Short mmCIF file of C-alpha atoms in Angstrom, two decimals:
data_model
loop_
_atom_site.label_atom_id
_atom_site.label_comp_id
_atom_site.label_asym_id
_atom_site.label_seq_id
_atom_site.Cartn_x
_atom_site.Cartn_y
_atom_site.Cartn_z
CA MET U 66 -26.39 -9.15 -26.92
CA LEU U 67 -26.44 -9.91 -23.13
CA PHE U 68 -23.95 -10.04 -20.35
CA GLU U 69 -24.18 -12.84 -17.76
CA ARG U 70 -22.05 -13.16 -14.79
CA ARG U 71 -19.66 -16.16 -14.69
CA LEU U 72 -20.24 -18.64 -11.61
CA ALA U 73 -16.35 -18.41 -11.26
CA PRO U 74 -13.86 -16.00 -13.08
CA ALA U 75 -12.18 -17.39 -15.97
CA ASP U 76 -8.55 -17.72 -14.76
CA GLY U 77 -7.19 -20.30 -17.39
CA PRO U 78 -3.61 -19.27 -18.75
CA LEU U 79 -5.20 -19.21 -22.48
CA VAL U 80 -7.90 -16.72 -21.22
CA VAL U 81 -5.52 -14.40 -19.52
CA ALA U 82 -3.19 -14.65 -22.40
CA GLY U 83 -5.92 -14.14 -24.77
CA CYS U 84 -6.99 -11.08 -22.73
CA MET U 85 -3.66 -9.64 -22.76
CA ILE U 86 -2.76 -10.14 -26.38
CA GLY U 87 -6.10 -8.79 -27.54
CA SER U 88 -5.58 -5.81 -25.18
CA VAL U 89 -2.18 -5.04 -26.68
CA ALA U 90 -3.54 -5.64 -30.26
CA LEU U 91 -6.51 -3.17 -29.69
CA ALA U 92 -4.27 -0.38 -28.49
CA PHE U 93 -1.87 -0.88 -31.59
CA LEU U 94 -4.77 -0.71 -33.68
CA ILE U 95 -5.89 2.87 -32.06
CA GLY U 96 -2.16 3.77 -32.43
CA ILE U 97 -2.46 3.62 -36.20
CA VAL U 98 -5.25 6.22 -36.09
CA LEU U 99 -2.92 8.33 -33.93
CA VAL U 100 0.09 8.01 -36.52
CA MET U 101 -1.97 8.62 -39.68
CA PRO U 102 -1.75 12.21 -39.56
CA PHE U 103 1.98 12.41 -39.40
CA VAL U 104 3.03 9.31 -41.89
CA SER U 105 1.33 8.07 -45.26
CA ASN U 106 1.68 4.53 -43.98
CA PRO U 107 1.36 3.78 -40.24
CA ILE U 108 2.78 0.42 -40.65
CA ASP U 109 6.07 1.97 -41.50
CA ALA U 110 6.03 3.78 -38.30
CA TYR U 111 5.59 0.45 -36.31
CA VAL U 112 8.28 -1.10 -38.52
CA VAL U 113 10.81 1.67 -37.51
CA LEU U 114 9.57 1.33 -33.72
CA PHE U 115 10.42 -2.37 -33.43
CA ASP U 116 13.49 -2.32 -35.71
CA ALA U 117 15.01 0.15 -33.24
CA SER U 118 14.30 -2.14 -30.35
CA PHE U 119 14.69 -5.61 -31.80
CA GLY U 120 16.11 -5.10 -35.43
CA SER U 121 19.78 -5.17 -34.46
CA LEU U 122 21.79 -6.91 -31.61
CA ARG U 123 22.79 -3.22 -30.48
CA GLY U 124 19.00 -2.14 -30.22
CA PHE U 125 18.03 -5.51 -28.64
CA GLY U 126 20.77 -4.86 -25.99
CA ILE U 127 19.40 -1.59 -25.24
CA THR U 128 16.21 -2.87 -24.77
CA LEU U 129 17.25 -5.59 -22.25
CA ASN U 130 19.20 -2.97 -20.33
CA ARG U 131 15.99 -1.00 -20.03
CA ALA U 132 13.90 -3.85 -19.17
CA THR U 133 16.07 -5.09 -16.33
CA PRO U 134 15.35 -2.73 -13.64
CA LEU U 135 11.56 -2.85 -14.56
CA ILE U 136 11.55 -6.54 -14.19
CA LEU U 137 13.08 -6.27 -10.58
CA VAL U 138 10.73 -3.58 -9.46
CA ALA U 139 7.95 -5.46 -10.91
CA LEU U 140 8.98 -8.66 -9.07
CA GLY U 141 9.05 -6.63 -5.77
CA THR U 142 5.50 -5.43 -6.53
CA CYS U 143 4.36 -8.94 -7.07
CA VAL U 144 5.50 -10.01 -3.73
CA ALA U 145 4.16 -7.04 -1.79
CA TRP U 146 0.77 -6.71 -3.47
CA ARG U 147 -0.03 -10.48 -3.59
CA SER U 148 0.49 -10.16 0.08
CA GLY U 149 -2.08 -7.57 0.64
CA PHE U 150 0.75 -4.79 1.25
CA GLY U 151 -0.02 -1.93 -0.98
CA TYR U 152 3.50 -0.64 -1.09
CA LEU U 153 4.29 2.29 -3.46
CA GLY U 154 7.85 3.19 -2.37
CA PHE U 155 9.78 1.09 -5.00
CA GLU U 156 11.20 4.55 -6.16
CA GLY U 157 13.02 5.08 -2.90
CA CYS U 158 14.23 1.44 -2.61
CA VAL U 159 15.73 1.69 -6.05
CA THR U 160 17.55 4.93 -5.30
CA LEU U 161 18.98 3.74 -1.99
CA GLY U 162 19.95 0.45 -3.65
CA ALA U 163 22.10 2.11 -6.28
CA ALA U 164 23.57 4.36 -3.49
CA ALA U 165 24.58 1.37 -1.61
CA ALA U 166 25.96 -0.31 -4.45
CA ALA U 167 27.97 2.71 -5.66
CA TRP U 168 29.16 3.26 -2.32
CA TYR U 169 30.64 -0.26 -2.09
CA ALA U 170 31.99 0.00 -5.50
CA LEU U 171 33.77 3.01 -5.02
CA LEU U 172 35.91 1.34 -2.22
CA ALA U 173 37.53 -0.18 -5.12
CA LEU U 174 38.94 3.19 -6.38
CA HIS U 175 42.89 3.94 -6.19
CA GLY U 176 43.60 0.53 -4.62
CA GLY U 177 40.96 0.48 -2.09
CA VAL U 178 39.84 -2.30 0.43
CA VAL U 179 37.97 -4.23 -2.32
CA ALA U 180 40.33 -3.47 -5.43
CA SER U 181 41.73 -6.82 -5.31
CA MET U 182 38.53 -8.70 -4.50
CA PRO U 183 37.29 -11.17 -7.15
CA PHE U 184 34.45 -9.77 -9.20
CA MET U 185 31.70 -12.44 -8.01
CA THR U 186 32.52 -12.04 -4.61
CA LEU U 187 32.32 -8.09 -4.99
CA LEU U 188 29.06 -8.58 -6.97
CA LEU U 189 27.69 -10.77 -4.25
CA ILE U 190 28.45 -8.44 -1.36
CA ALA U 191 27.28 -5.50 -3.22
CA SER U 192 23.93 -7.19 -3.93
CA ILE U 193 23.45 -8.24 -0.29
CA LEU U 194 24.32 -4.66 0.64
CA ALA U 195 21.84 -3.26 -1.73
CA PHE U 196 19.07 -5.88 -0.78
CA VAL U 197 19.48 -5.36 3.02
CA VAL U 198 19.25 -1.47 2.32
CA GLY U 199 16.15 -1.65 0.23
CA GLY U 200 14.65 -4.37 2.59
CA VAL U 201 15.14 -2.27 5.73
CA TRP U 202 13.69 0.82 3.86
CA ALA U 203 10.52 -1.01 2.89
CA GLY U 204 10.30 -3.19 6.06
CA GLY U 205 10.09 0.01 8.20
CA VAL U 206 6.78 0.86 6.32
CA GLY U 207 5.84 -2.73 6.92
CA VAL U 208 6.30 -2.29 10.79
CA LEU U 209 4.37 0.75 10.81
CA ARG U 210 1.55 -1.01 9.00
CA SER U 211 1.71 -4.13 11.22
CA ARG U 212 2.13 -2.45 14.56
CA PHE U 213 0.61 0.88 14.46
CA GLY U 214 -1.93 0.58 11.60
CA GLY U 215 -0.29 3.03 9.47
CA ASN U 216 -1.41 3.36 5.78
CA GLU U 217 1.40 1.98 3.84
CA VAL U 218 0.40 3.81 0.46
CA LEU U 219 0.73 7.22 1.96
CA ILE U 220 3.97 6.49 3.91
CA SER U 221 5.66 4.83 1.22
CA LEU U 222 4.75 7.45 -1.11
CA MET U 223 6.24 10.14 1.07
CA ALA U 224 9.39 7.97 1.96
CA ASN U 225 10.25 8.13 -1.69
CA TYR U 226 11.03 11.81 -1.43
CA VAL U 227 13.18 11.20 1.66
CA ALA U 228 15.16 8.74 -0.26
CA ILE U 229 15.64 10.95 -3.21
CA LEU U 230 16.73 13.63 -0.75
CA ILE U 231 19.31 11.39 0.77
CA VAL U 232 20.89 10.58 -2.58
CA GLN U 233 20.83 14.16 -3.51
CA PHE U 234 22.83 14.98 -0.29
CA LEU U 235 25.23 12.00 -0.97
CA VAL U 236 26.04 13.25 -4.55
CA SER U 237 26.29 16.81 -3.47
CA GLY U 238 28.46 16.14 -0.35
CA PRO U 239 30.24 12.89 0.70
CA MET U 240 30.19 11.08 -2.61
CA ARG U 241 30.64 14.04 -4.98
CA ALA U 242 33.20 13.78 -7.76
CA ALA U 243 35.76 16.65 -8.07
CA GLY U 244 33.75 19.35 -10.15
CA SER U 245 30.59 21.22 -10.15
CA LEU U 246 27.96 18.37 -11.24
CA PRO U 247 26.44 16.74 -8.26
CA ILE U 248 27.52 13.09 -9.15
CA SER U 249 29.78 10.60 -7.65
CA PRO U 250 33.25 9.63 -9.14
CA ARG U 251 32.96 7.14 -11.97
CA LEU U 252 33.16 3.52 -10.78
CA PRO U 253 36.24 1.37 -11.43
CA GLU U 254 35.66 -0.94 -14.54
CA THR U 255 36.47 -3.70 -12.44
CA THR U 256 33.12 -3.22 -10.68
CA TRP U 257 30.97 -2.96 -13.91
CA LEU U 258 28.77 -5.73 -14.87
CA PRO U 259 30.17 -7.56 -17.71
CA VAL U 260 28.91 -7.45 -21.21
CA ILE U 261 27.14 -10.70 -22.15
CA ILE U 262 26.49 -10.09 -25.94
CA PRO U 263 29.62 -9.02 -27.72
CA GLY U 264 29.35 -5.92 -29.69
CA THR U 265 26.50 -4.76 -27.69
CA ARG U 266 26.05 -3.03 -24.14
CA THR U 267 24.01 -5.93 -23.02
CA HIS U 268 25.31 -6.36 -19.41
CA ALA U 269 24.55 -9.19 -16.99
CA GLY U 270 21.79 -7.48 -15.12
CA ILE U 271 19.40 -9.36 -17.25
CA LEU U 272 20.67 -12.54 -15.83
CA ILE U 273 20.24 -11.20 -12.26
CA ALA U 274 16.65 -10.36 -13.35
CA LEU U 275 15.78 -13.60 -14.73
CA LEU U 276 17.37 -15.41 -11.85
CA ALA U 277 15.25 -13.20 -9.35
CA ALA U 278 12.23 -13.96 -11.61
CA THR U 279 12.62 -17.80 -11.01
CA ALA U 280 13.15 -17.47 -7.38
CA VAL U 281 10.02 -15.02 -6.80
CA TRP U 282 7.88 -17.78 -9.06
CA LEU U 283 9.21 -20.37 -6.85
CA LEU U 284 8.37 -18.55 -3.69
CA MET U 285 4.96 -17.56 -4.51
CA ASN U 286 3.89 -20.84 -6.12
CA ARG U 287 5.96 -23.73 -4.61
CA MET U 288 6.87 -22.69 -1.06
CA ARG U 289 4.82 -22.45 2.04
CA LEU U 290 5.93 -18.91 2.68
CA GLY U 291 4.65 -17.66 -0.45
CA TYR U 292 1.29 -19.59 0.05
CA GLU U 293 1.04 -17.74 3.45
CA PHE U 294 1.72 -14.37 1.64
CA VAL U 295 -1.13 -15.19 -0.96
CA VAL U 296 -3.73 -16.19 1.86
CA THR U 297 -2.76 -13.01 3.66
CA GLY U 298 -3.37 -10.94 0.76
CA LEU U 299 -6.74 -12.72 -0.11
CA ASN U 300 -8.22 -12.76 3.30
CA PRO U 301 -6.26 -11.75 6.35
CA ARG U 302 -8.90 -12.95 8.81
CA ALA U 303 -8.80 -16.43 7.30
CA ALA U 304 -5.02 -16.34 7.43
CA ARG U 305 -5.28 -15.43 11.33
CA TYR U 306 -7.81 -18.10 11.84
CA GLY U 307 -5.47 -20.33 10.11
CA GLY U 308 -2.69 -19.58 12.51
CA ILE U 309 -0.64 -17.22 10.28
CA ASN U 310 0.86 -14.25 11.84
CA VAL U 311 -0.51 -11.37 9.47
CA GLY U 312 1.58 -8.69 10.93
CA ARG U 313 4.77 -10.72 10.55
CA ARG U 314 3.99 -11.49 6.95
CA TYR U 315 3.21 -7.99 6.22
CA VAL U 316 6.88 -7.11 7.38
CA LEU U 317 8.41 -9.95 5.66
CA ALA U 318 6.66 -9.29 2.38
CA ALA U 319 7.62 -5.60 2.53
CA VAL U 320 11.41 -6.60 3.37
CA LEU U 321 11.72 -9.02 0.41
CA ALA U 322 9.81 -6.76 -2.02
CA GLY U 323 12.01 -3.65 -1.08
CA GLY U 324 15.17 -5.85 -1.46
CA VAL U 325 14.31 -7.24 -4.89
CA ALA U 326 13.51 -3.72 -6.06
CA ALA U 327 16.96 -2.34 -4.64
CA LEU U 328 18.63 -4.73 -7.00
CA ALA U 329 17.19 -2.63 -9.90
CA GLY U 330 19.39 0.29 -8.35
CA LEU U 331 22.26 -1.91 -8.36
CA VAL U 332 21.98 -3.10 -12.01
CA GLU U 333 21.38 0.39 -13.18
CA VAL U 334 24.44 1.86 -11.35
CA LEU U 335 26.80 -1.03 -11.98
CA GLY U 336 25.51 -1.90 -15.56
CA THR U 337 24.59 1.30 -17.14
CA GLN U 338 25.35 4.55 -15.56
CA HIS U 339 28.60 3.43 -13.75
CA ARG U 340 28.24 6.30 -11.20
CA LEU U 341 25.59 7.41 -8.89
CA LEU U 342 23.60 10.64 -9.84
CA ASP U 343 20.73 12.66 -8.78
CA GLY U 344 17.46 11.22 -10.44
CA LEU U 345 18.98 7.95 -11.47
CA SER U 346 15.79 6.08 -10.98
CA GLY U 347 13.91 8.16 -13.66
CA GLY U 348 10.61 7.07 -12.37
CA MET U 349 11.32 3.21 -12.88
CA GLY U 350 9.94 2.54 -9.34
CA PHE U 351 6.49 3.57 -10.75
CA ILE U 352 6.70 2.09 -14.21
CA GLY U 353 7.72 -1.38 -12.80
CA ILE U 354 4.20 -1.28 -10.80
CA VAL U 355 2.48 -0.78 -13.93
CA VAL U 356 4.47 -3.65 -15.69
CA ALA U 357 3.49 -6.05 -12.65
CA LEU U 358 -0.11 -4.95 -13.05
CA LEU U 359 0.13 -5.66 -16.81
CA ALA U 360 1.51 -9.06 -15.85
CA LYS U 361 -1.50 -9.86 -13.46
CA LEU U 362 1.07 -9.83 -10.71
CA ASN U 363 2.60 -13.04 -12.29
CA PRO U 364 6.40 -13.34 -11.80
CA LEU U 365 7.11 -15.09 -14.96
CA ALA U 366 4.68 -12.90 -17.24
CA VAL U 367 6.64 -9.85 -15.85
CA VAL U 368 9.76 -10.56 -18.15
CA PRO U 369 8.08 -10.27 -21.60
CA ILE U 370 5.76 -7.48 -20.46
CA ALA U 371 8.78 -5.44 -19.19
CA ILE U 372 10.64 -6.30 -22.62
CA LEU U 373 7.73 -5.03 -24.44
CA TYR U 374 7.40 -1.72 -22.36
CA ALA U 375 11.12 -1.03 -22.70
CA ALA U 376 10.98 -1.73 -26.55
CA LEU U 377 8.26 0.84 -27.06
CA SER U 378 10.38 3.35 -25.09
CA VAL U 379 13.68 2.53 -26.98
CA GLY U 380 11.91 2.84 -30.44
CA ALA U 381 9.89 5.95 -29.47
CA ASP U 382 12.99 8.27 -30.39
CA ALA U 383 13.75 6.46 -33.38
CA MET U 384 10.11 6.58 -34.97
CA GLN U 385 10.12 10.13 -34.01
CA ARG U 386 13.32 10.82 -36.05
CA SER U 387 12.34 8.63 -38.95
CA THR U 388 8.61 9.54 -39.55
CA ASP U 389 8.20 13.03 -37.77
CA ALA U 390 5.67 11.20 -35.51
CA PRO U 391 5.92 12.69 -32.05
CA SER U 392 7.33 10.21 -29.38
CA SER U 393 4.52 11.30 -27.19
CA ILE U 394 2.20 8.80 -29.22
CA ILE U 395 4.16 5.94 -27.66
CA PHE U 396 3.33 7.18 -24.02
CA ILE U 397 -0.43 7.25 -25.34
CA LEU U 398 0.14 3.71 -26.80
CA GLN U 399 1.42 2.43 -23.21
CA SER U 400 -1.33 4.21 -21.35
CA LEU U 401 -3.76 2.46 -23.71
CA ILE U 402 -2.43 -1.01 -23.16
CA VAL U 403 -2.69 -0.39 -19.48
CA LEU U 404 -6.17 0.65 -19.73
CA PHE U 405 -7.23 -2.17 -22.12
CA VAL U 406 -5.37 -4.84 -19.89
CA ILE U 407 -7.48 -3.66 -16.65
CA ALA U 408 -10.54 -3.28 -18.54
CA SER U 409 -10.15 -6.90 -20.00
CA ASP U 410 -10.82 -8.13 -16.63
CA PHE U 411 -14.49 -7.60 -17.37
CA LEU U 412 -14.38 -10.50 -19.83
CA ARG U 413 -13.18 -12.76 -17.08
CA TYR U 414 -16.10 -12.10 -14.78
CA TRP U 415 -18.84 -11.55 -17.38
CA ALA U 416 -19.71 -13.80 -20.52
CA ILE U 417 -21.36 -12.25 -23.73
CA ARG U 418 -24.29 -14.11 -24.70
CA VAL U 419 -26.09 -13.55 -28.38
CA PRO U 420 -29.71 -14.36 -27.73
CA ALA U 421 -31.01 -17.17 -30.13
CA ILE U 422 -33.80 -16.03 -32.78
CA PRO U 423 -36.96 -17.85 -32.22
CA ARG U 424 -37.85 -20.02 -35.19
CA SER U 425 -41.23 -18.17 -35.68
CA GLN U 426 -39.05 -15.05 -36.08
CA MET U 427 -36.66 -16.72 -38.32
CA GLY U 428 -39.58 -17.64 -40.66
CA ASP U 429 -40.63 -14.05 -40.71
CA VAL U 430 -37.15 -12.89 -41.65
CA LYS U 431 -37.01 -15.41 -44.53
CA ASP U 432 -40.34 -14.28 -45.89
CA ALA U 433 -39.14 -10.68 -45.80
CA GLY U 434 -36.11 -11.79 -47.57
#
C-alpha cells in the first residue's frame, strides 16, 4: 500500500461528504467499544441516545433549541475564518448580544416604552441592537489587527473575559432582580420567541438561524463582498495586488461575524432562558467554532452538523439514566468526531495506491497454492 500526493485536492461535494460520514461512522464504532463495559448490547445505548433526541417531538424540539445558537456562532466563524481573521471571541459576542436583547426586552416590563410595540417590530429592533453590539465588540479586534498588527487570537480570547465580567456586573447591579441570585427579572411573555411546533418548546430561533445560514451562504458564494473575503483569506498579498483593501475587509468580516454570533445570545435569552443570567453562554461560543470546523466552514453544512452535535448532548443524559453508561462517553465521542474529520483531510490530499502484483509473482503464488 502506497500513498501518492494528488495533483489537486479532492474538493468535490461527494468526497467531502464521504469523509464526513466515514469519520462520524468510525467515531461511533469506537464508541461501541467504550459503551460495552456498561451495557450488554451497545446498540441499545445508541437507540436510547437518538430516541431522546429525535424519537419524540419534545426531544426533537429540545435538540433544535440547543442547535440554534451553535448554528449562529458557527456561521460567524465561517465568515471570519474564511476571511483569514482567526477570531476566537464569540463567547463574548454571545454574552453581550444576550445582554443587549435582555435590556431591550425589559423595557416592556410594567407598561414600559415598548410594551405596546408589535412583536415583530420589537424582535427586529432587538435583533439589530444585538447585532450592532456584537459587531462593534468583534470589530474592535478587527481594527486592532488591521491598523496596529495586533494578534486577533490572543486579543479576542482575552476580550471574552471582559465581556463575561460586564454581564456579571449587569446581573449583580443595574439589571438585577429583587432577591439574592445574580439574574435579571423574568422577561415579559410578550417578548418571548413564539413556539413554532405545538406541544414542544421549539421556538422561532431555528427560523432565524436558517435565515442567517441562507444569508451567509449567499454572501460567501454569490456576492462580490464574499469573494473579496475569500480571496483575502486565501492570499492577502494577491488581494492587495487585485485592489482589495485587506485591512477594511478584516474589520468588516469581524463586524459581520460578531453580529451574527451575537444573535445566538438573542435567541438564547428570548427563546430559552427568558432572563439574563451569569454564564448564559455555557461555552457555546467555542462549541460553535468546532461545529464550523466540522462543516469545513460551509454555511449550509453547519446546520446538520449543529443538529447532530446538539442531539448527542441532549441524548447523553438519557443514555446515562437508561443504561448506566456515563455521559462522558458522549463527550469522548464528540471529540473523536472532531479528530477524525480533521484527519480525513489527509485523504483529500493523498491517494492510496495498492501496487499491482507482477505476473511472474502471480504464477509463483498459484504454484504455491
